[in-house]
DNA sequence: ATTGTTGCAAAGGGTTTGCACGTAA
DNA sequence: TTACGTGCAAACCCTTTGCAACAAT
């Protein structure tokens, strides 16, 4: 556990914004002026392997990381790309139904919600059009 | 509807393998020797806009396309990266529960299953270790 | 004729890697 | 000490874009 690793983990755990590697790089830069982005990536990888962090790979967007490694789902804002937490999501999947619907052996699933964050929600209510997506298009896929 | 576009759509509809843009490029190359990969991407984009195809953006992997535009879920093989169809998945999500679990306004969700395809399933049963993932790592995310 | 499409090549972005140096255990 | 972690820069992969030539209506 190097100085860099500890500081990166601290930064990640100190926010609830699900930052990208770049975000974290900028967050810790003041404390580690000689830091390289590659080191951020490598350490995030290690921290995920150790179960101290989680990758959030929402399709078609830049990868984000979560310092809260507990079980929960995420919701992505279609307005601004922000990621929010969804705790205790009321989702049920029938195992036996699944076995009938595919010849794959299912061992898990990934679920991501799409919606609007509180601030984009307000903006929509007031009639403005969507803010441009912060990263990539993100639209139109299944 | 250009020659290229028609041939690309034909190719996509002729398989159930959920090919990548590169896959399609290779499939149609014999009929269109002067084709450029950029044209494949551009046409797939248009076909998706027209509702004749769908993008499958499973997190952390190369994008794949589906010539079957009807509603269905997908399952990704953790052994080889293959994508299978899951029809009439027995999944239910409670809207009111969701409203309690997050302050985002939820408008949809994306669900992807993870598992093993028939051939990797067999390989596992016979005790072999996993084949290396065909593209990227794909492991460890939420 | 007019608008949209192609091929090419180059740019783009996020992420990963090779290597020599440095540092935690 | 000795394996492991670092910084830097370059490589990578997939996808998108600028542009001039071209084909569809």
Coordinates of C-alpha atoms (C1' of nucleotides) in Angstrom, one line a residue:
Chain A
X1 CA 0.0 0.0 0.0
X2 CA 1.9 3.0 -1.3
X3 CA 1.3 6.6 -0.6
X4 CA -0.3 7.0 -4.1
X5 CA -2.6 4.1 -3.5
X6 CA -3.7 5.3 -0.2
X7 CA -4.4 8.8 -1.4
X8 CA -6.3 7.6 -4.4
X9 CA -8.5 5.4 -2.2
X10 CA -9.1 8.3 0.1
X11 CA -10.1 10.5 -2.7
X12 CA -12.5 7.8 -4.1
X13 CA -14.1 7.2 -0.7
X14 CA -14.5 10.8 0.0
X15 CA -17.0 11.5 -2.8
X16 CA -20.2 10.0 -3.8
X17 CA -19.9 11.2 -7.4
X18 CA -18.6 8.0 -9.0
X19 CA -15.6 9.7 -10.6
X20 CA -13.7 8.8 -13.7
X21 CA -10.0 8.0 -13.6
X22 CA -9.4 11.5 -14.8
X23 CA -11.6 13.0 -12.1
X24 CA -9.6 11.2 -9.5
X25 CA -6.4 12.3 -11.1
X26 CA -7.4 15.9 -10.8
X27 CA -8.7 15.4 -7.2
X28 CA -5.4 14.0 -5.9
X29 CA -3.0 16.1 -8.1
X30 CA -2.6 18.8 -5.4
X31 CA -1.2 16.2 -3.1
X32 CA 0.8 14.2 -5.6
X33 CA 2.2 16.6 -8.2
X34 CA 4.3 14.0 -9.9
X35 CA 1.5 11.5 -10.3
X36 CA 0.8 9.9 -13.6
X37 CA -2.6 9.0 -14.9
X38 CA -1.3 5.5 -15.6
X39 CA -0.7 5.1 -11.9
X40 CA -4.3 6.0 -11.2
X41 CA -5.6 3.4 -13.6
X42 CA -3.2 0.7 -12.2
X43 CA -4.2 1.5 -8.6
X44 CA -7.9 1.6 -9.3
X45 CA -7.5 -1.8 -10.9
X46 CA -5.7 -3.2 -7.8
X47 CA -8.2 -1.7 -5.4
X48 CA -11.0 -3.3 -7.4
X49 CA -9.3 -6.6 -7.2
X50 CA -9.0 -6.2 -3.5
X51 CA -12.7 -5.4 -3.2
X52 CA -12.0 -1.9 -1.9
X53 CA -13.6 -0.3 -4.9
X54 CA -15.8 -1.1 -7.8
X55 CA -15.8 -0.4 -11.5
X56 CA -19.0 1.0 -13.0
X57 CA -19.0 0.3 -16.7
X58 CA -22.1 1.8 -18.1
X59 CA -22.2 1.0 -21.7
X60 CA -20.9 3.5 -24.1
X61 CA -19.5 5.9 -21.5
X62 CA -16.2 6.5 -19.8
X63 CA -15.6 4.1 -17.0
X64 CA -16.3 5.3 -13.5
X65 CA -15.3 4.1 -10.1
X66 CA -17.1 3.7 -6.9
X67 CA -15.5 3.8 -3.5
X68 CA -18.6 2.2 -2.0
X69 CA -18.0 -1.5 -2.7
X70 CA -21.3 -2.6 -1.2
X71 CA -24.1 -4.1 -3.4
X72 CA -26.1 -1.5 -5.1
X73 CA -27.3 -0.5 -8.5
X74 CA -26.7 2.7 -10.4
X75 CA -28.8 5.2 -12.4
X76 CA -27.4 7.3 -15.1
X77 CA -28.7 10.8 -15.8
X78 CA -29.6 11.1 -19.5
X79 CA -29.3 14.9 -19.2
X80 CA -25.8 15.3 -17.8
X81 CA -24.3 11.8 -17.4
X82 CA -24.2 11.9 -13.6
X83 CA -24.4 8.6 -11.8
X84 CA -26.5 8.1 -8.8
X85 CA -27.0 5.2 -6.4
X86 CA -30.1 3.0 -6.3
X87 CA -30.2 1.1 -3.0
X88 CA -32.4 -2.0 -2.5
X89 CA -33.8 -1.9 -6.0
X90 CA -37.1 -3.7 -6.2
X91 CA -36.1 -6.1 -9.0
X92 CA -36.8 -9.7 -9.3
X93 CA -35.6 -12.2 -11.8
X94 CA -37.0 -15.7 -12.0
X95 CA -34.3 -18.3 -12.4
X96 CA -36.5 -21.0 -13.7
X97 CA -38.0 -18.6 -16.3
X98 CA -34.5 -17.7 -17.4
X99 CA -33.5 -21.2 -17.9
X100 CA -36.5 -21.5 -20.3
X101 CA -35.6 -18.3 -22.2
X102 CA -32.0 -19.1 -23.1
X103 CA -29.6 -22.0 -23.5
X104 CA -26.8 -20.1 -21.7
X105 CA -26.2 -21.0 -18.1
X106 CA -26.9 -17.7 -16.3
X107 CA -24.7 -16.8 -13.4
X108 CA -25.6 -13.2 -12.9
X109 CA -26.9 -10.0 -14.4
X110 CA -26.1 -6.3 -14.6
X111 CA -28.7 -3.8 -14.3
X112 CA -28.4 -0.1 -14.8
X113 CA -31.2 2.5 -14.6
X114 CA -31.7 5.5 -16.8
X115 CA -33.3 8.7 -15.8
X116 CA -32.8 12.3 -14.8
X117 CA -31.0 13.6 -11.8
X118 CA -32.7 16.1 -9.5
X119 CA -31.2 19.1 -11.2
X120 CA -31.9 17.9 -14.8
X121 CA -35.3 16.9 -13.7
X122 CA -36.0 20.4 -12.6
X123 CA -34.6 21.8 -15.8
X124 CA -37.0 19.6 -17.8
X125 CA -39.9 20.6 -15.8
X126 CA -39.2 24.2 -16.6
X127 CA -39.3 23.4 -20.3
X128 CA -35.7 23.6 -21.3
X129 CA -34.3 21.1 -23.6
X130 CA -31.8 18.5 -22.5
X131 CA -28.3 19.6 -21.7
X132 CA -25.8 18.0 -24.2
X133 CA -24.6 14.7 -22.9
X134 CA -21.3 15.1 -21.1
X135 CA -19.6 12.1 -22.8
X136 CA -20.5 10.2 -25.9
X137 CA -24.0 9.9 -27.1
X138 CA -25.3 7.2 -25.0
X139 CA -28.6 7.0 -26.8
X140 CA -30.4 4.4 -28.9
X141 CA -28.9 1.2 -27.6
X142 CA -30.6 -1.7 -25.9
Chain B
X1 CA -30.6 3.0 -49.5
X2 CA -27.3 2.4 -51.2
X3 CA -25.8 -0.8 -52.3
X4 CA -23.5 -0.8 -49.3
X5 CA -26.3 -0.2 -46.9
X6 CA -28.4 -3.0 -48.3
X7 CA -25.6 -5.5 -48.2
X8 CA -24.6 -4.5 -44.7
X9 CA -28.2 -4.9 -43.5
X10 CA -28.4 -8.3 -45.3
X11 CA -25.3 -9.5 -43.6
X12 CA -26.5 -8.3 -40.2
X13 CA -29.9 -10.0 -40.6
X14 CA -28.4 -13.2 -41.9
X15 CA -26.7 -14.1 -38.6
X16 CA -27.7 -14.5 -35.0
X17 CA -24.2 -13.9 -33.7
X18 CA -24.5 -10.2 -32.8
X19 CA -21.4 -9.2 -34.8
X20 CA -19.1 -6.2 -34.2
X21 CA -18.6 -3.6 -36.9
X22 CA -15.4 -5.4 -37.8
X23 CA -17.2 -8.7 -38.1
X24 CA -19.6 -7.2 -40.5
X25 CA -16.9 -5.6 -42.4
X26 CA -15.3 -9.0 -42.9
X27 CA -18.6 -10.6 -43.8
X28 CA -19.4 -8.2 -46.6
X29 CA -15.8 -7.6 -47.9
X30 CA -16.1 -10.3 -50.5
X31 CA -19.1 -8.5 -52.1
X32 CA -17.7 -5.0 -51.6
X33 CA -13.9 -5.0 -52.0
X34 CA -13.6 -1.3 -51.9
X35 CA -15.6 -0.9 -48.7
X36 CA -14.3 1.1 -45.8
X37 CA -14.9 0.4 -42.2
X38 CA -16.1 3.9 -41.6
X39 CA -18.9 3.2 -44.0
X40 CA -19.9 0.2 -42.0
X41 CA -20.1 2.3 -38.8
X42 CA -22.0 5.0 -40.6
X43 CA -24.5 2.7 -42.1
X44 CA -25.1 0.7 -38.9
X45 CA -25.7 4.1 -37.2
X46 CA -28.3 5.0 -39.8
X47 CA -29.9 1.5 -39.7
X48 CA -30.3 1.8 -35.9
X49 CA -31.9 5.3 -36.3
X50 CA -34.3 3.8 -38.7
X51 CA -35.2 1.0 -36.3
X52 CA -33.9 -1.7 -38.6
X53 CA -31.1 -2.7 -36.3
X54 CA -30.0 -2.3 -32.7
X55 CA -26.8 -1.5 -30.9
X56 CA -25.8 -3.7 -28.1
X57 CA -23.5 -1.9 -25.8
X58 CA -22.5 -4.3 -23.2
X59 CA -20.3 -2.6 -20.7
X60 CA -16.6 -2.7 -21.3
X61 CA -16.7 -4.6 -24.5
X62 CA -16.6 -3.8 -28.2
X63 CA -20.0 -2.7 -29.5
X64 CA -22.1 -5.3 -31.2
X65 CA -25.1 -5.0 -33.5
X66 CA -28.3 -6.9 -33.7
X67 CA -30.3 -7.3 -36.9
X68 CA -33.3 -8.4 -34.8
X69 CA -34.8 -5.1 -33.7
X70 CA -37.5 -6.7 -31.6
X71 CA -37.6 -6.3 -27.8
X72 CA -35.3 -8.8 -26.1
X73 CA -32.5 -9.0 -23.6
X74 CA -29.0 -10.3 -24.1
X75 CA -26.7 -12.6 -22.2
X76 CA -22.9 -12.4 -22.5
X77 CA -20.7 -15.5 -22.2
X78 CA -18.0 -14.9 -19.5
X79 CA -16.0 -17.6 -21.2
X80 CA -15.7 -16.4 -24.8
X81 CA -17.6 -13.2 -25.0
X82 CA -20.4 -14.5 -27.2
X83 CA -23.8 -12.8 -27.0
X84 CA -27.0 -14.8 -26.8
X85 CA -30.6 -13.8 -26.9
X86 CA -32.9 -13.9 -23.9
X87 CA -36.5 -13.8 -24.9
X88 CA -39.4 -13.0 -22.6
X89 CA -37.1 -12.6 -19.6
X90 CA -39.0 -13.0 -16.3
X91 CA -37.9 -9.7 -14.8
X92 CA -40.0 -7.3 -12.9
X93 CA -39.1 -3.9 -11.5
X94 CA -41.3 -2.0 -9.1
X95 CA -41.8 1.6 -10.1
X96 CA -42.9 2.8 -6.7
X97 CA -40.1 0.9 -5.0
X98 CA -37.7 2.7 -7.3
X99 CA -39.0 6.1 -6.5
X100 CA -38.2 5.3 -2.9
X101 CA -34.7 4.1 -3.7
X102 CA -33.3 7.1 -5.5
X103 CA -34.0 10.8 -6.1
X104 CA -33.5 10.4 -9.8
X105 CA -36.6 10.3 -12.0
X106 CA -36.3 6.8 -13.6
X107 CA -37.4 6.5 -17.2
X108 CA -35.9 3.1 -18.2
X109 CA -33.4 0.5 -17.5
X110 CA -30.9 -1.6 -19.2
X111 CA -30.4 -5.2 -18.2
X112 CA -27.8 -7.7 -19.4
X113 CA -27.3 -11.2 -18.2
X114 CA -24.0 -12.9 -17.6
X115 CA -23.3 -16.6 -18.0
X116 CA -21.8 -19.3 -20.1
X117 CA -22.7 -20.3 -23.6
X118 CA -23.5 -23.9 -24.4
X119 CA -20.0 -24.6 -25.6
X120 CA -18.2 -22.9 -22.7
X121 CA -20.7 -24.5 -20.3
X122 CA -19.5 -27.9 -21.5
X123 CA -15.9 -26.9 -21.3
X124 CA -16.4 -25.9 -17.7
X125 CA -18.3 -29.1 -16.8
X126 CA -15.3 -31.1 -18.1
X127 CA -13.1 -29.1 -15.7
X128 CA -11.1 -26.9 -18.1
X129 CA -10.5 -23.4 -17.0
X130 CA -12.1 -20.5 -18.7
X131 CA -11.0 -19.5 -22.1
X132 CA -9.4 -16.1 -22.2
X133 CA -12.0 -13.4 -22.9
X134 CA -12.1 -12.6 -26.6
X135 CA -12.1 -8.8 -26.0
X136 CA -11.0 -6.7 -23.0
X137 CA -11.2 -8.1 -19.6
X138 CA -14.9 -7.6 -18.7
X139 CA -14.4 -8.8 -15.2
X140 CA -15.0 -7.2 -11.9
X141 CA -17.5 -4.5 -12.6
X142 CA -20.9 -3.9 -11.2
Chain C
dA1 C1' -29.0 19.4 -60.1
dT2 C1' -29.1 18.5 -55.4
dT3 C1' -28.5 16.0 -51.5
dG4 C1' -26.7 12.4 -49.3
dT5 C1' -23.0 8.7 -49.3
dT6 C1' -18.5 6.8 -50.1
dG7 C1' -13.4 5.9 -49.4
dC8 C1' -9.5 7.3 -47.4
dA9 C1' -6.7 8.8 -43.9
dA10 C1' -6.2 11.1 -39.9
dA11 C1' -7.8 12.4 -35.4
dG12 C1' -9.9 11.3 -31.2
dG13 C1' -10.8 9.4 -26.5
dG14 C1' -10.1 6.3 -23.0
dT15 C1' -7.1 2.7 -21.4
dT16 C1' -3.0 -0.1 -21.3
dT17 C1' 2.0 -1.3 -21.5
dG18 C1' 7.4 -1.2 -21.9
dC19 C1' 10.9 0.3 -19.5
dA20 C1' 14.2 2.3 -16.3
dC21 C1' 14.1 4.2 -11.9
dG22 C1' 12.5 4.4 -7.1
dT23 C1' 10.5 2.7 -2.8
dA24 C1' 7.6 -0.2 0.6
dA25 C1' 8.1 -4.5 2.9
Chain D
dT1 C1' 17.2 -6.6 -0.4
dT2 C1' 14.0 -7.7 -3.7
dA3 C1' 9.7 -7.7 -5.5
dC4 C1' 6.6 -4.4 -6.4
dG5 C1' 5.1 0.3 -7.7
dT6 C1' 6.1 4.5 -10.2
dG7 C1' 6.5 8.1 -14.0
dC8 C1' 6.9 8.9 -18.6
dA9 C1' 5.8 8.2 -23.2
dA10 C1' 4.3 5.5 -26.6
dA11 C1' 1.1 2.1 -28.1
dC12 C1' -3.5 0.3 -28.5
dC13 C1' -8.2 -0.3 -29.8
dC14 C1' -12.5 1.2 -31.2
dT15 C1' -15.0 4.8 -33.1
dT16 C1' -15.7 9.2 -35.3
dT17 C1' -14.7 13.0 -38.6
dG18 C1' -12.9 16.1 -42.6
dC19 C1' -12.7 16.1 -47.1
dA20 C1' -13.0 15.5 -52.0
dA21 C1' -14.9 12.3 -55.3
dC22 C1' -19.2 10.0 -56.3
dA23 C1' -23.9 8.1 -56.7
dA24 C1' -28.9 8.2 -55.7
dT25 C1' -33.2 10.7 -56.3

